[in-house]
Tab-separated table of C-alpha atoms in Angstrom:
chain	number	residue	atom	x	y	z
A	1	UNK	CA	-3.588	-13.421	-15.311
A	2	UNK	CA	-4.416	-13.968	-11.664
A	3	UNK	CA	-3.810	-11.303	-8.685
A	4	UNK	CA	-2.636	-11.641	-5.556
A	5	UNK	CA	-4.699	-14.049	-3.464
A	6	UNK	CA	-4.830	-13.915	0.184
A	7	UNK	CA	-6.407	-16.682	2.662
A	8	UNK	CA	-8.009	-16.652	4.608
A	9	UNK	CA	-10.177	-13.813	3.830
A	10	UNK	CA	-11.463	-13.056	7.326
A	11	UNK	CA	-10.035	-14.815	10.783
A	12	UNK	CA	-11.485	-14.153	14.498
A	13	UNK	CA	-8.988	-15.667	17.145
A	14	UNK	CA	-8.512	-14.816	21.036
A	15	UNK	CA	-5.819	-13.217	22.556
A	16	UNK	CA	-2.734	-15.722	23.417
A	17	UNK	CA	-3.704	-17.667	19.817
A	18	UNK	CA	-1.040	-17.657	17.271
A	19	UNK	CA	-2.489	-16.831	13.661
A	20	UNK	CA	-0.960	-18.087	9.822
A	21	UNK	CA	-1.917	-15.892	6.873
A	22	UNK	CA	-1.120	-16.803	3.505
A	23	UNK	CA	-0.366	-14.910	0.227
A	24	UNK	CA	-0.042	-16.199	-2.930
A	25	UNK	CA	1.540	-13.676	-5.436
A	26	UNK	CA	0.960	-13.098	-8.925
A	27	UNK	CA	2.500	-15.699	-11.202
A	28	UNK	CA	6.096	-14.472	-12.173
A	29	UNK	CA	6.516	-11.986	-9.051
A	30	UNK	CA	9.303	-13.361	-6.523
A	31	UNK	CA	8.858	-10.149	-4.158
A	32	UNK	CA	6.455	-10.114	-1.790
A	33	UNK	CA	5.660	-7.561	0.893
A	34	UNK	CA	3.054	-7.300	4.144
A	35	UNK	CA	1.268	-4.219	5.426
A	36	UNK	CA	-0.779	-4.036	8.254
A	37	UNK	CA	-3.605	-1.408	8.121
A	38	UNK	CA	-5.590	-0.069	11.506
A	39	UNK	CA	-7.523	2.851	11.978
A	40	UNK	CA	-5.208	4.701	14.450
A	41	UNK	CA	-1.722	3.666	12.849
A	42	UNK	CA	-2.706	3.357	9.227
A	43	UNK	CA	-0.830	1.231	6.675
A	44	UNK	CA	2.642	0.262	8.281
A	45	UNK	CA	4.857	-1.962	6.208
A	46	UNK	CA	5.758	-5.335	7.974
A	47	UNK	CA	8.410	-7.195	5.796
A	48	UNK	CA	9.312	-7.932	2.494
A	49	UNK	CA	10.628	-11.295	1.032
A	50	UNK	CA	12.376	-12.007	-2.042
A	51	UNK	CA	13.804	-15.358	-3.529
A	52	UNK	CA	12.908	-17.095	-0.011
A	53	UNK	CA	14.928	-14.096	1.781
A	54	UNK	CA	13.840	-11.630	4.511
A	55	UNK	CA	15.292	-8.191	2.507
A	56	UNK	CA	13.595	-5.757	4.795
A	57	UNK	CA	11.634	-5.703	8.206
A	58	UNK	CA	9.255	-2.640	9.840
A	59	UNK	CA	9.163	-2.028	13.308
A	60	UNK	CA	7.210	-5.056	14.866
A	61	UNK	CA	8.045	-6.747	17.641
A	62	UNK	CA	9.208	-10.268	17.210
A	63	UNK	CA	5.860	-11.935	17.485
A	64	UNK	CA	5.275	-11.249	13.914
A	65	UNK	CA	7.279	-13.182	11.274
A	66	UNK	CA	7.174	-14.423	8.051
A	67	UNK	CA	8.762	-16.808	5.255
A	68	UNK	CA	8.541	-17.043	1.708
A	69	UNK	CA	8.820	-20.817	-0.033
A	70	UNK	CA	10.326	-21.545	-3.318
A	71	UNK	CA	6.763	-20.862	-5.561
A	72	UNK	CA	6.863	-17.414	-4.266
A	73	UNK	CA	4.045	-17.957	-1.631
A	74	UNK	CA	4.393	-16.416	1.408
A	75	UNK	CA	3.122	-16.904	5.203
A	76	UNK	CA	3.077	-14.495	8.043
A	77	UNK	CA	2.618	-15.616	11.442
A	78	UNK	CA	1.561	-13.391	14.593
A	79	UNK	CA	1.749	-15.344	17.637
A	80	UNK	CA	0.449	-14.565	21.025
A	81	UNK	CA	-1.846	-12.185	19.542
A	82	UNK	CA	-2.779	-9.259	21.245
A	83	UNK	CA	-5.977	-7.067	20.663
A	84	UNK	CA	-4.104	-4.387	18.964
A	85	UNK	CA	-3.045	-6.817	16.221
A	86	UNK	CA	-6.639	-6.843	15.248
A	87	UNK	CA	-6.220	-5.238	11.801
A	88	UNK	CA	-6.433	-5.706	7.996
A	89	UNK	CA	-3.167	-7.543	6.620
A	90	UNK	CA	-2.335	-6.353	2.965
A	91	UNK	CA	0.169	-8.570	0.892
A	92	UNK	CA	1.540	-7.225	-2.141
A	93	UNK	CA	3.472	-8.638	-4.740
A	94	UNK	CA	5.718	-7.336	-7.475
A	95	UNK	CA	8.377	-8.088	-10.157
A	96	UNK	CA	11.844	-7.137	-8.912
A	97	UNK	CA	13.301	-4.042	-10.225
A	98	UNK	CA	9.788	-3.139	-11.273
A	99	UNK	CA	7.741	-0.032	-8.928
A	100	UNK	CA	4.522	-1.302	-8.898
A	101	UNK	CA	3.027	-3.173	-6.394
A	102	UNK	CA	0.120	-5.006	-6.790
A	103	UNK	CA	-1.790	-5.773	-3.582
A	104	UNK	CA	-4.599	-8.832	-2.731
A	105	UNK	CA	-7.739	-8.136	-1.334
A	106	UNK	CA	-6.300	-8.791	2.304
A	107	UNK	CA	-7.072	-10.632	5.414
A	108	UNK	CA	-9.141	-9.026	8.243
A	109	UNK	CA	-8.018	-10.224	11.620
A	110	UNK	CA	-10.047	-9.627	14.398
A	111	UNK	CA	-8.576	-10.632	17.945
A	112	UNK	CA	-11.186	-10.964	20.786
B	1	UNK	CA	8.763	12.704	11.445
B	2	UNK	CA	5.629	12.004	9.017
B	3	UNK	CA	7.003	11.514	5.556
B	4	UNK	CA	3.780	11.716	3.616
B	5	UNK	CA	0.988	14.067	4.471
B	6	UNK	CA	-2.294	14.322	3.507
B	7	UNK	CA	-4.230	17.145	4.861
B	8	UNK	CA	-7.719	16.286	3.250
B	9	UNK	CA	-9.272	13.381	5.507
B	10	UNK	CA	-12.547	13.507	3.376
B	11	UNK	CA	-13.406	14.924	-0.185
B	12	UNK	CA	-16.860	15.745	-1.999
B	13	UNK	CA	-17.189	16.088	-5.286
B	14	UNK	CA	-19.920	16.548	-8.211
B	15	UNK	CA	-20.171	13.500	-10.821
B	16	UNK	CA	-18.405	14.485	-13.702
B	17	UNK	CA	-16.347	17.329	-12.194
B	18	UNK	CA	-12.452	17.093	-11.701
B	19	UNK	CA	-10.928	16.827	-8.050
B	20	UNK	CA	-7.409	17.314	-6.687
B	21	UNK	CA	-6.415	15.170	-4.014
B	22	UNK	CA	-3.269	16.614	-1.791
B	23	UNK	CA	-0.052	15.013	-1.031
B	24	UNK	CA	3.182	16.259	0.196
B	25	UNK	CA	6.070	14.111	1.192
B	26	UNK	CA	9.351	14.507	2.669
B	27	UNK	CA	12.685	13.144	1.879
B	28	UNK	CA	16.471	13.833	1.777
B	29	UNK	CA	17.113	11.252	-0.926
B	30	UNK	CA	17.515	12.571	-4.358
B	31	UNK	CA	15.837	9.345	-6.141
B	32	UNK	CA	12.574	8.242	-5.000
B	33	UNK	CA	9.169	7.301	-6.036
B	34	UNK	CA	5.459	8.374	-5.551
B	35	UNK	CA	2.525	6.106	-5.881
B	36	UNK	CA	-1.330	6.208	-5.343
B	37	UNK	CA	-3.618	3.781	-4.841
B	38	UNK	CA	-7.431	3.558	-4.515
B	39	UNK	CA	-9.036	1.656	-1.605
B	40	UNK	CA	-12.816	0.585	-2.123
B	41	UNK	CA	-14.569	-0.420	0.845
B	42	UNK	CA	-13.866	-3.895	-0.180
B	43	UNK	CA	-10.547	-3.147	1.143
B	44	UNK	CA	-8.106	-4.153	-1.714
B	45	UNK	CA	-5.416	-1.698	-2.565
B	46	UNK	CA	-5.665	-0.757	-6.368
B	47	UNK	CA	-2.557	0.786	-8.105
B	48	UNK	CA	-3.376	4.176	-9.729
B	49	UNK	CA	-0.225	5.991	-10.889
B	50	UNK	CA	3.533	6.063	-10.342
B	51	UNK	CA	5.647	9.153	-10.489
B	52	UNK	CA	9.734	8.555	-10.276
B	53	UNK	CA	11.135	11.495	-9.011
B	54	UNK	CA	13.495	12.213	-12.382
B	55	UNK	CA	10.765	11.838	-14.315
B	56	UNK	CA	10.523	15.339	-16.394
B	57	UNK	CA	6.444	14.716	-17.431
B	58	UNK	CA	3.603	14.550	-15.208
B	59	UNK	CA	2.553	10.752	-14.909
B	60	UNK	CA	-1.002	10.177	-16.460
B	61	UNK	CA	-3.158	7.103	-16.821
B	62	UNK	CA	-6.464	7.527	-18.149
B	63	UNK	CA	-8.382	9.856	-15.819
B	64	UNK	CA	-5.460	10.124	-13.503
B	65	UNK	CA	-2.548	12.670	-13.582
B	66	UNK	CA	-0.127	13.244	-10.796
B	67	UNK	CA	0.803	16.962	-10.465
B	68	UNK	CA	4.436	16.654	-9.557
B	69	UNK	CA	6.134	19.681	-8.293
B	70	UNK	CA	9.562	18.495	-6.889
B	71	UNK	CA	10.703	22.022	-5.247
B	72	UNK	CA	7.421	21.742	-3.272
B	73	UNK	CA	7.541	18.430	-2.536
B	74	UNK	CA	4.000	17.689	-3.828
B	75	UNK	CA	2.997	14.800	-5.482
B	76	UNK	CA	-1.210	15.616	-6.016
B	77	UNK	CA	-3.520	13.273	-7.510
B	78	UNK	CA	-6.184	15.008	-10.334
B	79	UNK	CA	-9.379	12.682	-10.870
B	80	UNK	CA	-10.761	14.155	-14.246
B	81	UNK	CA	-14.548	13.292	-15.115
B	82	UNK	CA	-15.127	11.833	-11.723
B	83	UNK	CA	-17.717	8.900	-11.629
B	84	UNK	CA	-19.512	7.501	-8.998
B	85	UNK	CA	-17.279	4.227	-8.652
B	86	UNK	CA	-14.504	6.608	-7.665
B	87	UNK	CA	-15.950	6.873	-4.194
B	88	UNK	CA	-13.185	5.437	-2.087
B	89	UNK	CA	-10.063	6.143	0.315
B	90	UNK	CA	-6.904	7.373	-1.613
B	91	UNK	CA	-3.713	6.943	-0.609
B	92	UNK	CA	-0.560	8.808	-1.248
B	93	UNK	CA	2.804	6.495	-1.183
B	94	UNK	CA	6.270	6.931	-1.204
B	95	UNK	CA	9.340	4.514	-2.262
B	96	UNK	CA	12.902	5.293	-1.419
B	97	UNK	CA	14.700	5.057	-3.416
B	98	UNK	CA	12.962	3.558	-6.118
B	99	UNK	CA	14.895	0.641	-6.980
B	100	UNK	CA	17.400	-1.585	-5.391
B	101	UNK	CA	16.454	-3.662	-2.361
B	102	UNK	CA	14.085	-1.761	-0.266
B	103	UNK	CA	10.719	-1.954	-1.736
B	104	UNK	CA	9.079	-0.592	1.293
B	105	UNK	CA	6.214	1.747	0.790
B	106	UNK	CA	5.275	4.534	3.272
B	107	UNK	CA	1.691	5.934	3.040
B	108	UNK	CA	-0.338	8.906	4.069
B	109	UNK	CA	-3.120	8.670	6.131
B	110	UNK	CA	-5.491	8.803	3.239
B	111	UNK	CA	-8.315	10.881	1.997
B	112	UNK	CA	-11.920	9.437	1.525
B	113	UNK	CA	-13.314	10.715	-1.602
B	114	UNK	CA	-17.190	10.919	-1.973
B	115	UNK	CA	-18.603	11.571	-5.867
B	116	UNK	CA	-22.095	12.684	-5.228
B	117	UNK	CA	-24.465	12.264	-8.057
């Protein structure tokens, strides 16, 4: 069974631009969560989607948004990029009601 | 308030020896779940082991075991017979409550484990 895939793996953007990251969960998994990892703040929860609905959101500004499609694939968007948005963005999928979350390899975003 | 505390920023262990990575947590919920993940330099988070707050037995998965002391609010990871491939960052995480709609994980700051040949 294929794992969680994230595209692109690496991305370089400049301040003020916007970016869209994609996550394809493990087949059959309908819950997708996003996390941001930075050296200063560590791993922080962004949001979680299930059945195309945002179920939970972390403490991030409105520039961070996401969505989930009917095939459970998810995208997150960051508008008006700031230098501090440089991070590894991790996506995790799971079966609803099951504890384990399986993470993808992440997208490393660099904002110049 | 910090919910997950990992007090060891870095640890060294000799190959084939056992090592314990510390994790303490803070919650007022009676129902919660505790996780350990491994993150190699490639960046991917690898699920290692899970312990539910109501589980009576300590969780074990191969060479990994979780030393769960509920009264002390600690959930230490024990890796037996360390291998060179175990060198990585290890994160302790908590989910409260373990079921239901909230699947948000709160992570600790991590422990960088280096296995020496």
